[in-house]
Coordinates of N, CA and C in Angstrom, one line a residue:
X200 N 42.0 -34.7 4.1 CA 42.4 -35.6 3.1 C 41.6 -35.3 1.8
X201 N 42.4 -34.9 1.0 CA 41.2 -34.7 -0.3 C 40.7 -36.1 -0.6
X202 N 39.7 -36.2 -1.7 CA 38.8 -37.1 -2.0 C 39.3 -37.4 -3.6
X203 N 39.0 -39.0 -3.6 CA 39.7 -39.3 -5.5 C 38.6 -38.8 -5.9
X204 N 39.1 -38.9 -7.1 CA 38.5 -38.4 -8.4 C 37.5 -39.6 -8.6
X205 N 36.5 -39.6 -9.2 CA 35.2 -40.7 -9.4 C 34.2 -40.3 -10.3
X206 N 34.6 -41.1 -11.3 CA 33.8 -41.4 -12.6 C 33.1 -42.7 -12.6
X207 N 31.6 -42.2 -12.9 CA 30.4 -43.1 -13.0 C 30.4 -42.9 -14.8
X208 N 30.2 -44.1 -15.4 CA 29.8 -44.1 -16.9 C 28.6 -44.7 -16.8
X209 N 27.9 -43.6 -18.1 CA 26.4 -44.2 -18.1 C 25.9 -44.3 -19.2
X210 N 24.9 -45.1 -19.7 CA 24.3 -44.7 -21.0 C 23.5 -43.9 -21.2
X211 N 23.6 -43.0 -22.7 CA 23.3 -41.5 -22.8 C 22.3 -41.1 -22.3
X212 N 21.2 -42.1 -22.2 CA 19.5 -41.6 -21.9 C 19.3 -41.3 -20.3
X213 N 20.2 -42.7 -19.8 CA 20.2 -42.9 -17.8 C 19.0 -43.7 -17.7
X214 N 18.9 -44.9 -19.1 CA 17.8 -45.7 -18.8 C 18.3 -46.8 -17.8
X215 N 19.1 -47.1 -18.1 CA 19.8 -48.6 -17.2 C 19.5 -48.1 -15.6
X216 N 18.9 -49.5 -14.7 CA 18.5 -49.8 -13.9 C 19.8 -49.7 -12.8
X217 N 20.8 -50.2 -13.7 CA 22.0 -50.6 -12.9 C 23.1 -49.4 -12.8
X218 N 23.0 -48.5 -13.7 CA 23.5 -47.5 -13.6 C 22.8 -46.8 -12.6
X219 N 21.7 -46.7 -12.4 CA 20.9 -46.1 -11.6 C 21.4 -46.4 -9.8
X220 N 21.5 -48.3 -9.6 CA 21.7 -48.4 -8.2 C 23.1 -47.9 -7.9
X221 N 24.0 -48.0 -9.1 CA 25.2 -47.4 -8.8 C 25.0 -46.1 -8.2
X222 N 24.6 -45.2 -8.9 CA 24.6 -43.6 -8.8 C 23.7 -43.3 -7.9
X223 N 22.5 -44.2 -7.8 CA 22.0 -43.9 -5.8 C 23.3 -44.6 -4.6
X224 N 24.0 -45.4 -5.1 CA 24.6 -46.0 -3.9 C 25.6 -44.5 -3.6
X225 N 26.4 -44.3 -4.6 CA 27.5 -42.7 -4.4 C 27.0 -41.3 -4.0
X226 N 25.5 -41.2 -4.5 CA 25.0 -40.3 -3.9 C 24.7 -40.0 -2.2
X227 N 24.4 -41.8 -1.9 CA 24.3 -42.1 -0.2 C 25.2 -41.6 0.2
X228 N 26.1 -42.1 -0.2 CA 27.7 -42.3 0.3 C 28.4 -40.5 0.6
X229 N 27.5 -39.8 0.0 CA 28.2 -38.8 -0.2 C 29.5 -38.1 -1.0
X230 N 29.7 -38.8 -1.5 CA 30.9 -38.8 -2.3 C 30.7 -38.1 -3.5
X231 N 31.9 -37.1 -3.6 CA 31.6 -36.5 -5.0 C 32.1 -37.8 -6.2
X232 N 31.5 -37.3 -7.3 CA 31.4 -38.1 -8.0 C 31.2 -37.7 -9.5
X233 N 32.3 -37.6 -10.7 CA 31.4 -36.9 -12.1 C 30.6 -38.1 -12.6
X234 N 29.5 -37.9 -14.0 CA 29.4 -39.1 -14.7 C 29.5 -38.3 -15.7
X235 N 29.8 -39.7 -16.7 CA 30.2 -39.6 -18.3 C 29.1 -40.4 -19.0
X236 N 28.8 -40.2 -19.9 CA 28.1 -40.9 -20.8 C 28.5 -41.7 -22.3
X237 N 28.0 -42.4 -22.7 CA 28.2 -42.7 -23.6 C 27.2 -43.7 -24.8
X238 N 26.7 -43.4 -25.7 CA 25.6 -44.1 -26.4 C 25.5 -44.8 -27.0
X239 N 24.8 -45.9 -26.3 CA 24.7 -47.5 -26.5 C 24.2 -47.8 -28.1
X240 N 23.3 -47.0 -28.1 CA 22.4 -47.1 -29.1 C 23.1 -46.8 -30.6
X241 N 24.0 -45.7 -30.6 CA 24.8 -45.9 -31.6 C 26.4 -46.8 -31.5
X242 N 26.4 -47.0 -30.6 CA 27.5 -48.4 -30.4 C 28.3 -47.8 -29.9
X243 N 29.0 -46.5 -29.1 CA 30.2 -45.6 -28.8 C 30.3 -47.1 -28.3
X244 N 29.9 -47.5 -27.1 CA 30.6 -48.2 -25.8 C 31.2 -49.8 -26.5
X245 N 31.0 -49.6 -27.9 CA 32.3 -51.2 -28.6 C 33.0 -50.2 -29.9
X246 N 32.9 -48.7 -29.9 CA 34.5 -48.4 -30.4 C 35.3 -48.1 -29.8
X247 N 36.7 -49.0 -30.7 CA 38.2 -48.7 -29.7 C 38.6 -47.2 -28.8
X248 N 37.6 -46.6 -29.6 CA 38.1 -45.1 -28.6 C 37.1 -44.8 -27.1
X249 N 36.3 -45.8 -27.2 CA 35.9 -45.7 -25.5 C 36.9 -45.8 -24.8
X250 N 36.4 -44.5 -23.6 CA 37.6 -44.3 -22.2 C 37.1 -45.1 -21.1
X251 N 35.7 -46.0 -21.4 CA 35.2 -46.9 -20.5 C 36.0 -48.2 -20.4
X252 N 35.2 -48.9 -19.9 CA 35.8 -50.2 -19.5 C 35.6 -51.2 -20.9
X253 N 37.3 -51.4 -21.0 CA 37.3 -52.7 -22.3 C 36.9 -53.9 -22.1
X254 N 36.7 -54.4 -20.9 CA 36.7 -55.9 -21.2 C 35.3 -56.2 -21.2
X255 N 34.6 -55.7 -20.5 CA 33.0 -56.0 -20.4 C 31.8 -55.4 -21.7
X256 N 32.4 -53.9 -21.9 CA 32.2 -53.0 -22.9 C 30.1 -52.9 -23.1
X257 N 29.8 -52.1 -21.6 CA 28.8 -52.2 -21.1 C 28.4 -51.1 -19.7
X258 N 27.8 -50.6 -19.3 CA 27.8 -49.6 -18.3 C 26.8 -50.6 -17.1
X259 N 27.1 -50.1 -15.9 CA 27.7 -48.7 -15.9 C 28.8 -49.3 -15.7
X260 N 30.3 -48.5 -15.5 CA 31.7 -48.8 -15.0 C 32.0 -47.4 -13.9
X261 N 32.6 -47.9 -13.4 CA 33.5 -47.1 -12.0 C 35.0 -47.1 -12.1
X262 N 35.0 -45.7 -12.6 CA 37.0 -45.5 -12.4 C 37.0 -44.8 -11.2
X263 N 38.3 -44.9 -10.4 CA 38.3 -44.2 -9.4 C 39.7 -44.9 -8.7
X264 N 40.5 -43.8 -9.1 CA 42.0 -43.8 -8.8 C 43.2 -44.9 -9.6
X265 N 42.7 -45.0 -10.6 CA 43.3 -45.6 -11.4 C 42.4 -47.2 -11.5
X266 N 41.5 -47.6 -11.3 CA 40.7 -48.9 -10.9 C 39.6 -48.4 -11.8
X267 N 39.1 -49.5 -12.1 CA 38.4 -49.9 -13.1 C 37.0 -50.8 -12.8
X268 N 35.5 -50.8 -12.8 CA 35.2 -51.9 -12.0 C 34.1 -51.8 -13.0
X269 N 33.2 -53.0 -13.3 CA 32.1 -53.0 -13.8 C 31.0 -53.7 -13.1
X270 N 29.6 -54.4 -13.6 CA 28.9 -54.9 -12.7 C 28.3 -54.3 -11.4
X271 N 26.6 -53.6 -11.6 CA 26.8 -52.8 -10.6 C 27.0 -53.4 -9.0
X272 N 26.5 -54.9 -8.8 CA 26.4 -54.9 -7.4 C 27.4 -55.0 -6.9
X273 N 28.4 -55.5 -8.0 CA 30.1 -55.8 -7.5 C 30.4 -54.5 -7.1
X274 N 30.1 -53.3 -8.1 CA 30.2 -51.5 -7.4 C 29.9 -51.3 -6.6
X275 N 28.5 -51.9 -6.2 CA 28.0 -50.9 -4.9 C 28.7 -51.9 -3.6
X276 N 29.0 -53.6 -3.8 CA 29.8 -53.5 -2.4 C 31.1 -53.0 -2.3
X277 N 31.9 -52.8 -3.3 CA 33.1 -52.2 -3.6 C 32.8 -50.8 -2.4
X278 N 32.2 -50.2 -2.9 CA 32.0 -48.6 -2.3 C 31.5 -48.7 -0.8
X279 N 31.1 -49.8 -0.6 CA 30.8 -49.8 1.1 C 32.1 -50.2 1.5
X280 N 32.7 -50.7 1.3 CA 33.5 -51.4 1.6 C 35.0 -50.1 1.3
X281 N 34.9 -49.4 0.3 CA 36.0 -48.5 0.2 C 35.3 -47.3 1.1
X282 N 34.3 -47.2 0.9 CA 33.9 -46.2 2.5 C 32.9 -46.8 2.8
X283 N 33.6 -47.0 3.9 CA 33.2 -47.9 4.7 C 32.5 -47.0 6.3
X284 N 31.4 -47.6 6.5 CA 30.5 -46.9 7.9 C 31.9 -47.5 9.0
X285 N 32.0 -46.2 10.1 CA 31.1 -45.3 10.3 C 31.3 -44.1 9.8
X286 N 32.3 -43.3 9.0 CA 33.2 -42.3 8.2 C 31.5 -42.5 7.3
X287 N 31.5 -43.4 6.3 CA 30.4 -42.9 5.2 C 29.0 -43.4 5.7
X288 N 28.2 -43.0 4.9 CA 27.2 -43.7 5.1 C 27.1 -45.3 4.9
X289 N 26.0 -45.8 5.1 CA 26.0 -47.5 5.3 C 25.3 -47.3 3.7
X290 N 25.0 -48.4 3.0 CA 24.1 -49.0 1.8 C 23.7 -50.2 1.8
X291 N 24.2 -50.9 2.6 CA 23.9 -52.1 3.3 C 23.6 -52.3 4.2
X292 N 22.6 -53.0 4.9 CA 22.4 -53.8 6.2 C 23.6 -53.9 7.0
X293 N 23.5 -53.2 8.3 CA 24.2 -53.9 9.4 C 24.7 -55.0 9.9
X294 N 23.8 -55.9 9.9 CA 23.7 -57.3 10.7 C 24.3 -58.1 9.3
X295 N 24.9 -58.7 9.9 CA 25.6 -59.6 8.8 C 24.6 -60.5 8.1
X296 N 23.6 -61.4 8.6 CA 22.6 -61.8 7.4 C 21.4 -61.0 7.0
X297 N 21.3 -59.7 7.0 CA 20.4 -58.7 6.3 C 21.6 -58.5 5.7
X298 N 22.8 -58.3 5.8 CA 23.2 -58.2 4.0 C 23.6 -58.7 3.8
X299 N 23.7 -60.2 3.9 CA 24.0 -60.9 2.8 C 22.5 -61.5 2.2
X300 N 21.5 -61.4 2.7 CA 20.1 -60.9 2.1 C 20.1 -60.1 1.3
X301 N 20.4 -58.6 1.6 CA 20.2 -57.7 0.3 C 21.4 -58.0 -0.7
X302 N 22.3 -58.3 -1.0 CA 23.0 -59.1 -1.7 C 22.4 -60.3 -2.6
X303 N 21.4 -61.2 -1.9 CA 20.8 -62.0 -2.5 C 19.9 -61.8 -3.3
X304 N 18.7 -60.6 -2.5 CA 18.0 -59.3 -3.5 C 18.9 -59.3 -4.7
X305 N 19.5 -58.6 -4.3 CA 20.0 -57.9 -5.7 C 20.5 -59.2 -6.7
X306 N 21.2 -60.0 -6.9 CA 21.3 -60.9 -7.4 C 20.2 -61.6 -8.1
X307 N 19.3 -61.8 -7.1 CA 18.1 -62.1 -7.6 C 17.5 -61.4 -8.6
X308 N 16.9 -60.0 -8.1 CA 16.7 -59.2 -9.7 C 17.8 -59.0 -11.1
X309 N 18.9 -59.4 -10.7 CA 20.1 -59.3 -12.0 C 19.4 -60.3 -12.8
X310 N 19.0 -61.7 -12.4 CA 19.1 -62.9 -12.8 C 18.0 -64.0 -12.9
X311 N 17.1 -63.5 -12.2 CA 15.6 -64.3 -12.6 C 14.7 -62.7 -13.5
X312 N 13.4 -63.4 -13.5 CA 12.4 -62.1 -13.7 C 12.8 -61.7 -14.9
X313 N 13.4 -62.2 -16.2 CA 13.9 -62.1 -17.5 C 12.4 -61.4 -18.3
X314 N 11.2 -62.3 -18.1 CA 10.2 -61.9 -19.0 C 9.6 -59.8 -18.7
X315 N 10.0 -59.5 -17.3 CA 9.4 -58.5 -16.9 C 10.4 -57.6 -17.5
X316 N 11.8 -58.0 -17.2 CA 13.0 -56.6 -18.0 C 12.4 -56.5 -19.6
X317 N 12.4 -57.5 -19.9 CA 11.7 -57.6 -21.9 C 10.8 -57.4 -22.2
X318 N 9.5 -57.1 -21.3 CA 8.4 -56.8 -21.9 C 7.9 -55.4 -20.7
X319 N 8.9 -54.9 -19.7 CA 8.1 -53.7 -19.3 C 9.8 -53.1 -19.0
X320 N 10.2 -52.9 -20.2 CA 11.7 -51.9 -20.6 C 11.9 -50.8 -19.4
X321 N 13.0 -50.4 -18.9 CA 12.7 -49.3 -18.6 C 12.5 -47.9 -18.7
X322 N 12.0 -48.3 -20.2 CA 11.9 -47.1 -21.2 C 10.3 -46.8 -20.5
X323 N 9.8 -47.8 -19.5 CA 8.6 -47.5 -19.1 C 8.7 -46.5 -17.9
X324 N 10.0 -47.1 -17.0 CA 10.2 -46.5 -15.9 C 10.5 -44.7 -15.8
X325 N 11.3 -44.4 -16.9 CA 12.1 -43.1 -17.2 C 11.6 -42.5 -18.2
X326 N 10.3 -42.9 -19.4 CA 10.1 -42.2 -20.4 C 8.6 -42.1 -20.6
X327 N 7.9 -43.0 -19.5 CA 6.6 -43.2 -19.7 C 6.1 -43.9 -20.6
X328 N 6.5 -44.5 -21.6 CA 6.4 -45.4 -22.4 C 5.5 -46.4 -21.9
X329 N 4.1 -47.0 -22.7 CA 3.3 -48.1 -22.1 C 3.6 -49.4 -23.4
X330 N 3.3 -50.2 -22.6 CA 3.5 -52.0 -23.3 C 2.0 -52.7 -23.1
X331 N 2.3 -53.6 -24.6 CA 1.5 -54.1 -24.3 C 1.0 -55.1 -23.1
X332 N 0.1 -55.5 -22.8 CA -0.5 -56.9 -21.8 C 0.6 -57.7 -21.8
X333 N 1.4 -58.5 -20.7 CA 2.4 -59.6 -20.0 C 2.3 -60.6 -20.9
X334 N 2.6 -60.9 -21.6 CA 2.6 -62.4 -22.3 C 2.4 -63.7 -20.7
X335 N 1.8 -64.8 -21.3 CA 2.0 -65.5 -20.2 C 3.1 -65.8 -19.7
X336 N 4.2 -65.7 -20.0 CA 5.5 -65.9 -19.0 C 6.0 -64.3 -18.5
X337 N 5.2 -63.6 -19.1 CA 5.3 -62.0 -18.2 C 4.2 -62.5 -16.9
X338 N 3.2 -63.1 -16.8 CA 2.4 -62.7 -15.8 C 3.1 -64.2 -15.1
X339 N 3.7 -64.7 -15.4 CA 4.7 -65.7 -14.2 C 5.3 -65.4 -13.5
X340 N 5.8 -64.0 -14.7 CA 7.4 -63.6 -13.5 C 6.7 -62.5 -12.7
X341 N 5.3 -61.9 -13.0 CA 5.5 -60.8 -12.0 C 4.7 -61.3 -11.2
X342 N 3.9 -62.8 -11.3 CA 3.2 -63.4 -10.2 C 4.6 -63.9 -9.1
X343 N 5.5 -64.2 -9.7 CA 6.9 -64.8 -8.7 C 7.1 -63.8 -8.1
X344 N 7.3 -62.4 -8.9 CA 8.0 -60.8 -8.4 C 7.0 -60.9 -6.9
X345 N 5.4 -60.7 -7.1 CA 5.1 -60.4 -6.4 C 4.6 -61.4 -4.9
X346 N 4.8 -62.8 -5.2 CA 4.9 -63.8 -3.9 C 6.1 -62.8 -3.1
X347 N 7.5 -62.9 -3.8 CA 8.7 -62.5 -3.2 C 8.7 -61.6 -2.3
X348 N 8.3 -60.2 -3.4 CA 8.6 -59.3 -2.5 C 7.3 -59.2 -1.3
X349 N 6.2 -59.9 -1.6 CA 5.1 -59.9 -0.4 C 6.0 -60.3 1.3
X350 N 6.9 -61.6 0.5 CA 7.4 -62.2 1.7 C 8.7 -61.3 2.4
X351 N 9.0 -60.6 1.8 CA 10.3 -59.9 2.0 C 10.1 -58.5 3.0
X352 N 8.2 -58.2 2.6 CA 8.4 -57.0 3.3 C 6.9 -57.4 4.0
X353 N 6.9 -58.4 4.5 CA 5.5 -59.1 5.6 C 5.8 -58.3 6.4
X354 N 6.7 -57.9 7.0 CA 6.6 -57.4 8.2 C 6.0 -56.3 8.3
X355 N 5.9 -55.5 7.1 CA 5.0 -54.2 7.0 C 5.7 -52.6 7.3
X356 N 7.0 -52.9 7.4 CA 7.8 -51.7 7.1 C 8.0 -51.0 6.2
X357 N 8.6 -50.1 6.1 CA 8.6 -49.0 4.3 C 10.2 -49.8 3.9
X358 N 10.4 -49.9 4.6 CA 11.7 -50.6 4.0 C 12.3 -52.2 4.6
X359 N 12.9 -53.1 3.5 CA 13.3 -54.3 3.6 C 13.7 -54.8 4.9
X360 N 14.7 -53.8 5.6 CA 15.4 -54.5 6.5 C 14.9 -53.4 7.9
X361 N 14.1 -52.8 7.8 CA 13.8 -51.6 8.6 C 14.3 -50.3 8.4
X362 N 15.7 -50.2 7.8 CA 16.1 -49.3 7.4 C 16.5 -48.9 5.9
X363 N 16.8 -48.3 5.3 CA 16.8 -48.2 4.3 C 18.5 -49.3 3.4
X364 N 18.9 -50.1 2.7 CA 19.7 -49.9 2.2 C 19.3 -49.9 0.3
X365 N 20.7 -50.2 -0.5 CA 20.4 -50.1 -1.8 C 19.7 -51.0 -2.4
X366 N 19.3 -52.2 -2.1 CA 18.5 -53.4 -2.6 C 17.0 -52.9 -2.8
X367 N 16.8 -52.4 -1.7 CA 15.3 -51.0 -1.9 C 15.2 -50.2 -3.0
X368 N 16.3 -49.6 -3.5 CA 16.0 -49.0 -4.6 C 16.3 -49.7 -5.8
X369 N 16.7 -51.1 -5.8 CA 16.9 -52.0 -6.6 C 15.5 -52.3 -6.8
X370 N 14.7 -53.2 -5.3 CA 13.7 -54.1 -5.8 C 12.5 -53.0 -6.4
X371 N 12.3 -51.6 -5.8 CA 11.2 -50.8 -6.0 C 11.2 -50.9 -7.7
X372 N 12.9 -50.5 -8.2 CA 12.5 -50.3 -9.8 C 12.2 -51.3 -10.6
X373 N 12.2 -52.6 -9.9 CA 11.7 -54.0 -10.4 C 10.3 -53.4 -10.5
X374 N 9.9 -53.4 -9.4 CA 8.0 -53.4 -9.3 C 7.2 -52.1 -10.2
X375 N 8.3 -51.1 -10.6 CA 7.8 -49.7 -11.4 C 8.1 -50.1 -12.7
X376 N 8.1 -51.3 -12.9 CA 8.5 -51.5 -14.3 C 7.2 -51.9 -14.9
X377 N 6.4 -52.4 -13.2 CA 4.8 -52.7 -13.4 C 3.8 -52.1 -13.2
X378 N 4.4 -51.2 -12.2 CA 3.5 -50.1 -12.1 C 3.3 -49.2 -12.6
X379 N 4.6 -48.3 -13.1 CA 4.2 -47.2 -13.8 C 3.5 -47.5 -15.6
X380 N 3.9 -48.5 -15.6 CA 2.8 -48.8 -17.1 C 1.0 -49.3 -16.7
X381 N 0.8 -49.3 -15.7 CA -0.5 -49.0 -15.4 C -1.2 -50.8 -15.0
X382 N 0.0 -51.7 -14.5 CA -0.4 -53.5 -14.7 C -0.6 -53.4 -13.4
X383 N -1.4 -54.3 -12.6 CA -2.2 -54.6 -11.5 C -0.9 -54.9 -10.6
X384 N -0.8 -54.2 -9.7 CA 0.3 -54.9 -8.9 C -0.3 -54.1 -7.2
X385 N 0.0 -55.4 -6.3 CA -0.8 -55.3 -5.0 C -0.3 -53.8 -4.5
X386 N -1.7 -53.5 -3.3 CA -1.4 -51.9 -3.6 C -0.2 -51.9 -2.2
X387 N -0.1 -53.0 -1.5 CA 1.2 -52.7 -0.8 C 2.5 -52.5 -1.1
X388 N 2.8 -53.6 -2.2 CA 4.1 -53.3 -3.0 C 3.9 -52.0 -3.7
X389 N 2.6 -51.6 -4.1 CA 3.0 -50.2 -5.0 C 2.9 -49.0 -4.1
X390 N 2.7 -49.2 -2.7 CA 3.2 -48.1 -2.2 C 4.6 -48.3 -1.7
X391 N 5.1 -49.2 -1.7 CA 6.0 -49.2 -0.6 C 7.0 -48.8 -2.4
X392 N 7.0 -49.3 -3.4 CA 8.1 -48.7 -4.6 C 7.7 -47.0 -5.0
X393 N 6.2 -46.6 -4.4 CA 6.4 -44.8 -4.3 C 6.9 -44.4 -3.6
X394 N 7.1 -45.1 -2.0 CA 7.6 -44.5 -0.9 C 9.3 -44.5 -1.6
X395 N 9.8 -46.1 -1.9 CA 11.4 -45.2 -2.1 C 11.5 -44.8 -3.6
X396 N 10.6 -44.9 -4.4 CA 11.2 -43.6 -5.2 C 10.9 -42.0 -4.9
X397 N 10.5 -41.7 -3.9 CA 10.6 -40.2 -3.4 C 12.4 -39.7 -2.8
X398 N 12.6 -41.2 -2.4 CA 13.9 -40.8 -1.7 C 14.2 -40.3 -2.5
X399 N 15.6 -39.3 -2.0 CA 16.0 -38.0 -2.7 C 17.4 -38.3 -3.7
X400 N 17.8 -39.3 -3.6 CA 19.6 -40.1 -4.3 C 18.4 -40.5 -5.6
X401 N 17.5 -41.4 -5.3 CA 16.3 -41.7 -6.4 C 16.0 -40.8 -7.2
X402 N 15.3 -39.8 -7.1 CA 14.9 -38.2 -7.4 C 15.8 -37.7 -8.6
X403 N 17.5 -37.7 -7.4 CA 18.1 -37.2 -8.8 C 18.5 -37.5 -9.8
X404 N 18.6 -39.5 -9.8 CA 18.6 -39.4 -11.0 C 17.3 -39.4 -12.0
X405 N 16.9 -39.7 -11.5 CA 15.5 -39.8 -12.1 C 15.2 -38.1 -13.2
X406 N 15.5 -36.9 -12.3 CA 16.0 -36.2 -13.1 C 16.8 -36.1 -13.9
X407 N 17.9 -36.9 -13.9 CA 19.2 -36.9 -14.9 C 18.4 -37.8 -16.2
X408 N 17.5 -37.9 -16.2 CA 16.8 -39.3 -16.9 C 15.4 -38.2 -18.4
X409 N 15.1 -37.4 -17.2 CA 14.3 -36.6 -17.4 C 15.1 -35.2 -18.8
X410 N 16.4 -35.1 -18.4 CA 17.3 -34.2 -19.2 C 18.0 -34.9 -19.4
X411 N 17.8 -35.9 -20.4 CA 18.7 -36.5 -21.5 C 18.6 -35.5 -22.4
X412 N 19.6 -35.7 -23.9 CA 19.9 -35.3 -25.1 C 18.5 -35.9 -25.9
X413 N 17.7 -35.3 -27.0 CA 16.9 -36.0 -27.2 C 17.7 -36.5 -29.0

């Protein structure tokens, strides 16, 4: 059975976090997959001639067989769910409340932790870029960041649920948004966000990040 056609849109640089879980989730999955780009920064993605997605007019977006999707975590259950284990790989937890746990993860970083996205960019994560000192509601959110994820990964595994899914490469790029700019963050969480950014779906984009257009 041949395989559809699958377009990932990204912004030009491959700084977005959320393009990122997209494009490790497809990479798991195995699935071929092209990406497109387009640059935020000079506005391509709100003129009428974007081939992205109109209504949201924001990356990343997923075409794939005539379908249209935006929002990455809505993409990445989309994709488990359109391959679906045992044919593809898993990106999610097995057991029914480890994913709807990593589900919560992920939600959870879309939507709290506001002060850490705006003051440690991830122009820190992908370009080396350093920021100033946390404002006091920076050192709130990564005092919360780091209660959470203490409690999440008490049990002392390398990964959330024991095995690897995509919320792991979600929560690590939360915590490298602290670490790689050089801010005190416990040395368990900062090993356990080196451990999955070695993973190899991580890696490459991380390369694609590395060979932007300058």
């Amino acid at each position: 059975m041949s395989q559809p056609a699958i377009t990932l849109w990204s912004d030009a640089d491959y700084f977005s976090p959320y393009v990122m879980s997209v494009y490790v989730a497809l990479a798991e999955k195995g699935v071929p997959f092209a990406v497109k780009t387009v640059n935020l920064d000079r506005g391509e993605h709100l003129s009428p001639q974007w081939q992205g997605y109109a209504l949201t007019r924001r990356v990343p977006v997923l075409e794939i067989e005539g379908f249209e999707l935006s929002e990455s975590s809505a993409i990445d259950e989309y994709l488990e769910e359109r391959f679906a284990p045992p044919e593809w790989e898993r990106i999610y937890p097995h057991d029914l409340q480890k994913r709807a746990r990593a589900r919560q993860i992920q939600a959870w970083l879309r939507s709290d932790l506001g002060p850490i996205r705006e003051e440690r960019s991830t122009d820190v994560v992908f370009n080396g870029a350093k920021k100033p000192a946390l404002s006091a509601e920076g050192q709130k959110a990564a005092a919360k960041l780091f209660d959470t994820a203490t409690s999440l990964l008490a049990h002392g595994q390398q990964n959330l649920f024991g095995e690897w899914c995509i919320a792991d490469t979600d929560l690590a790029l939360m915590l490298n948004r602290l670490v790689l700019n050089g801010d005190a963050v416990p040395q368990p969480l900062a090993d356990y966000a080196a451990f999955q950014w070695q993973r190899a779906s991580v890696q490459r984009y991380v390369a694609l990040s590395a060979k932007r257009p300058d």
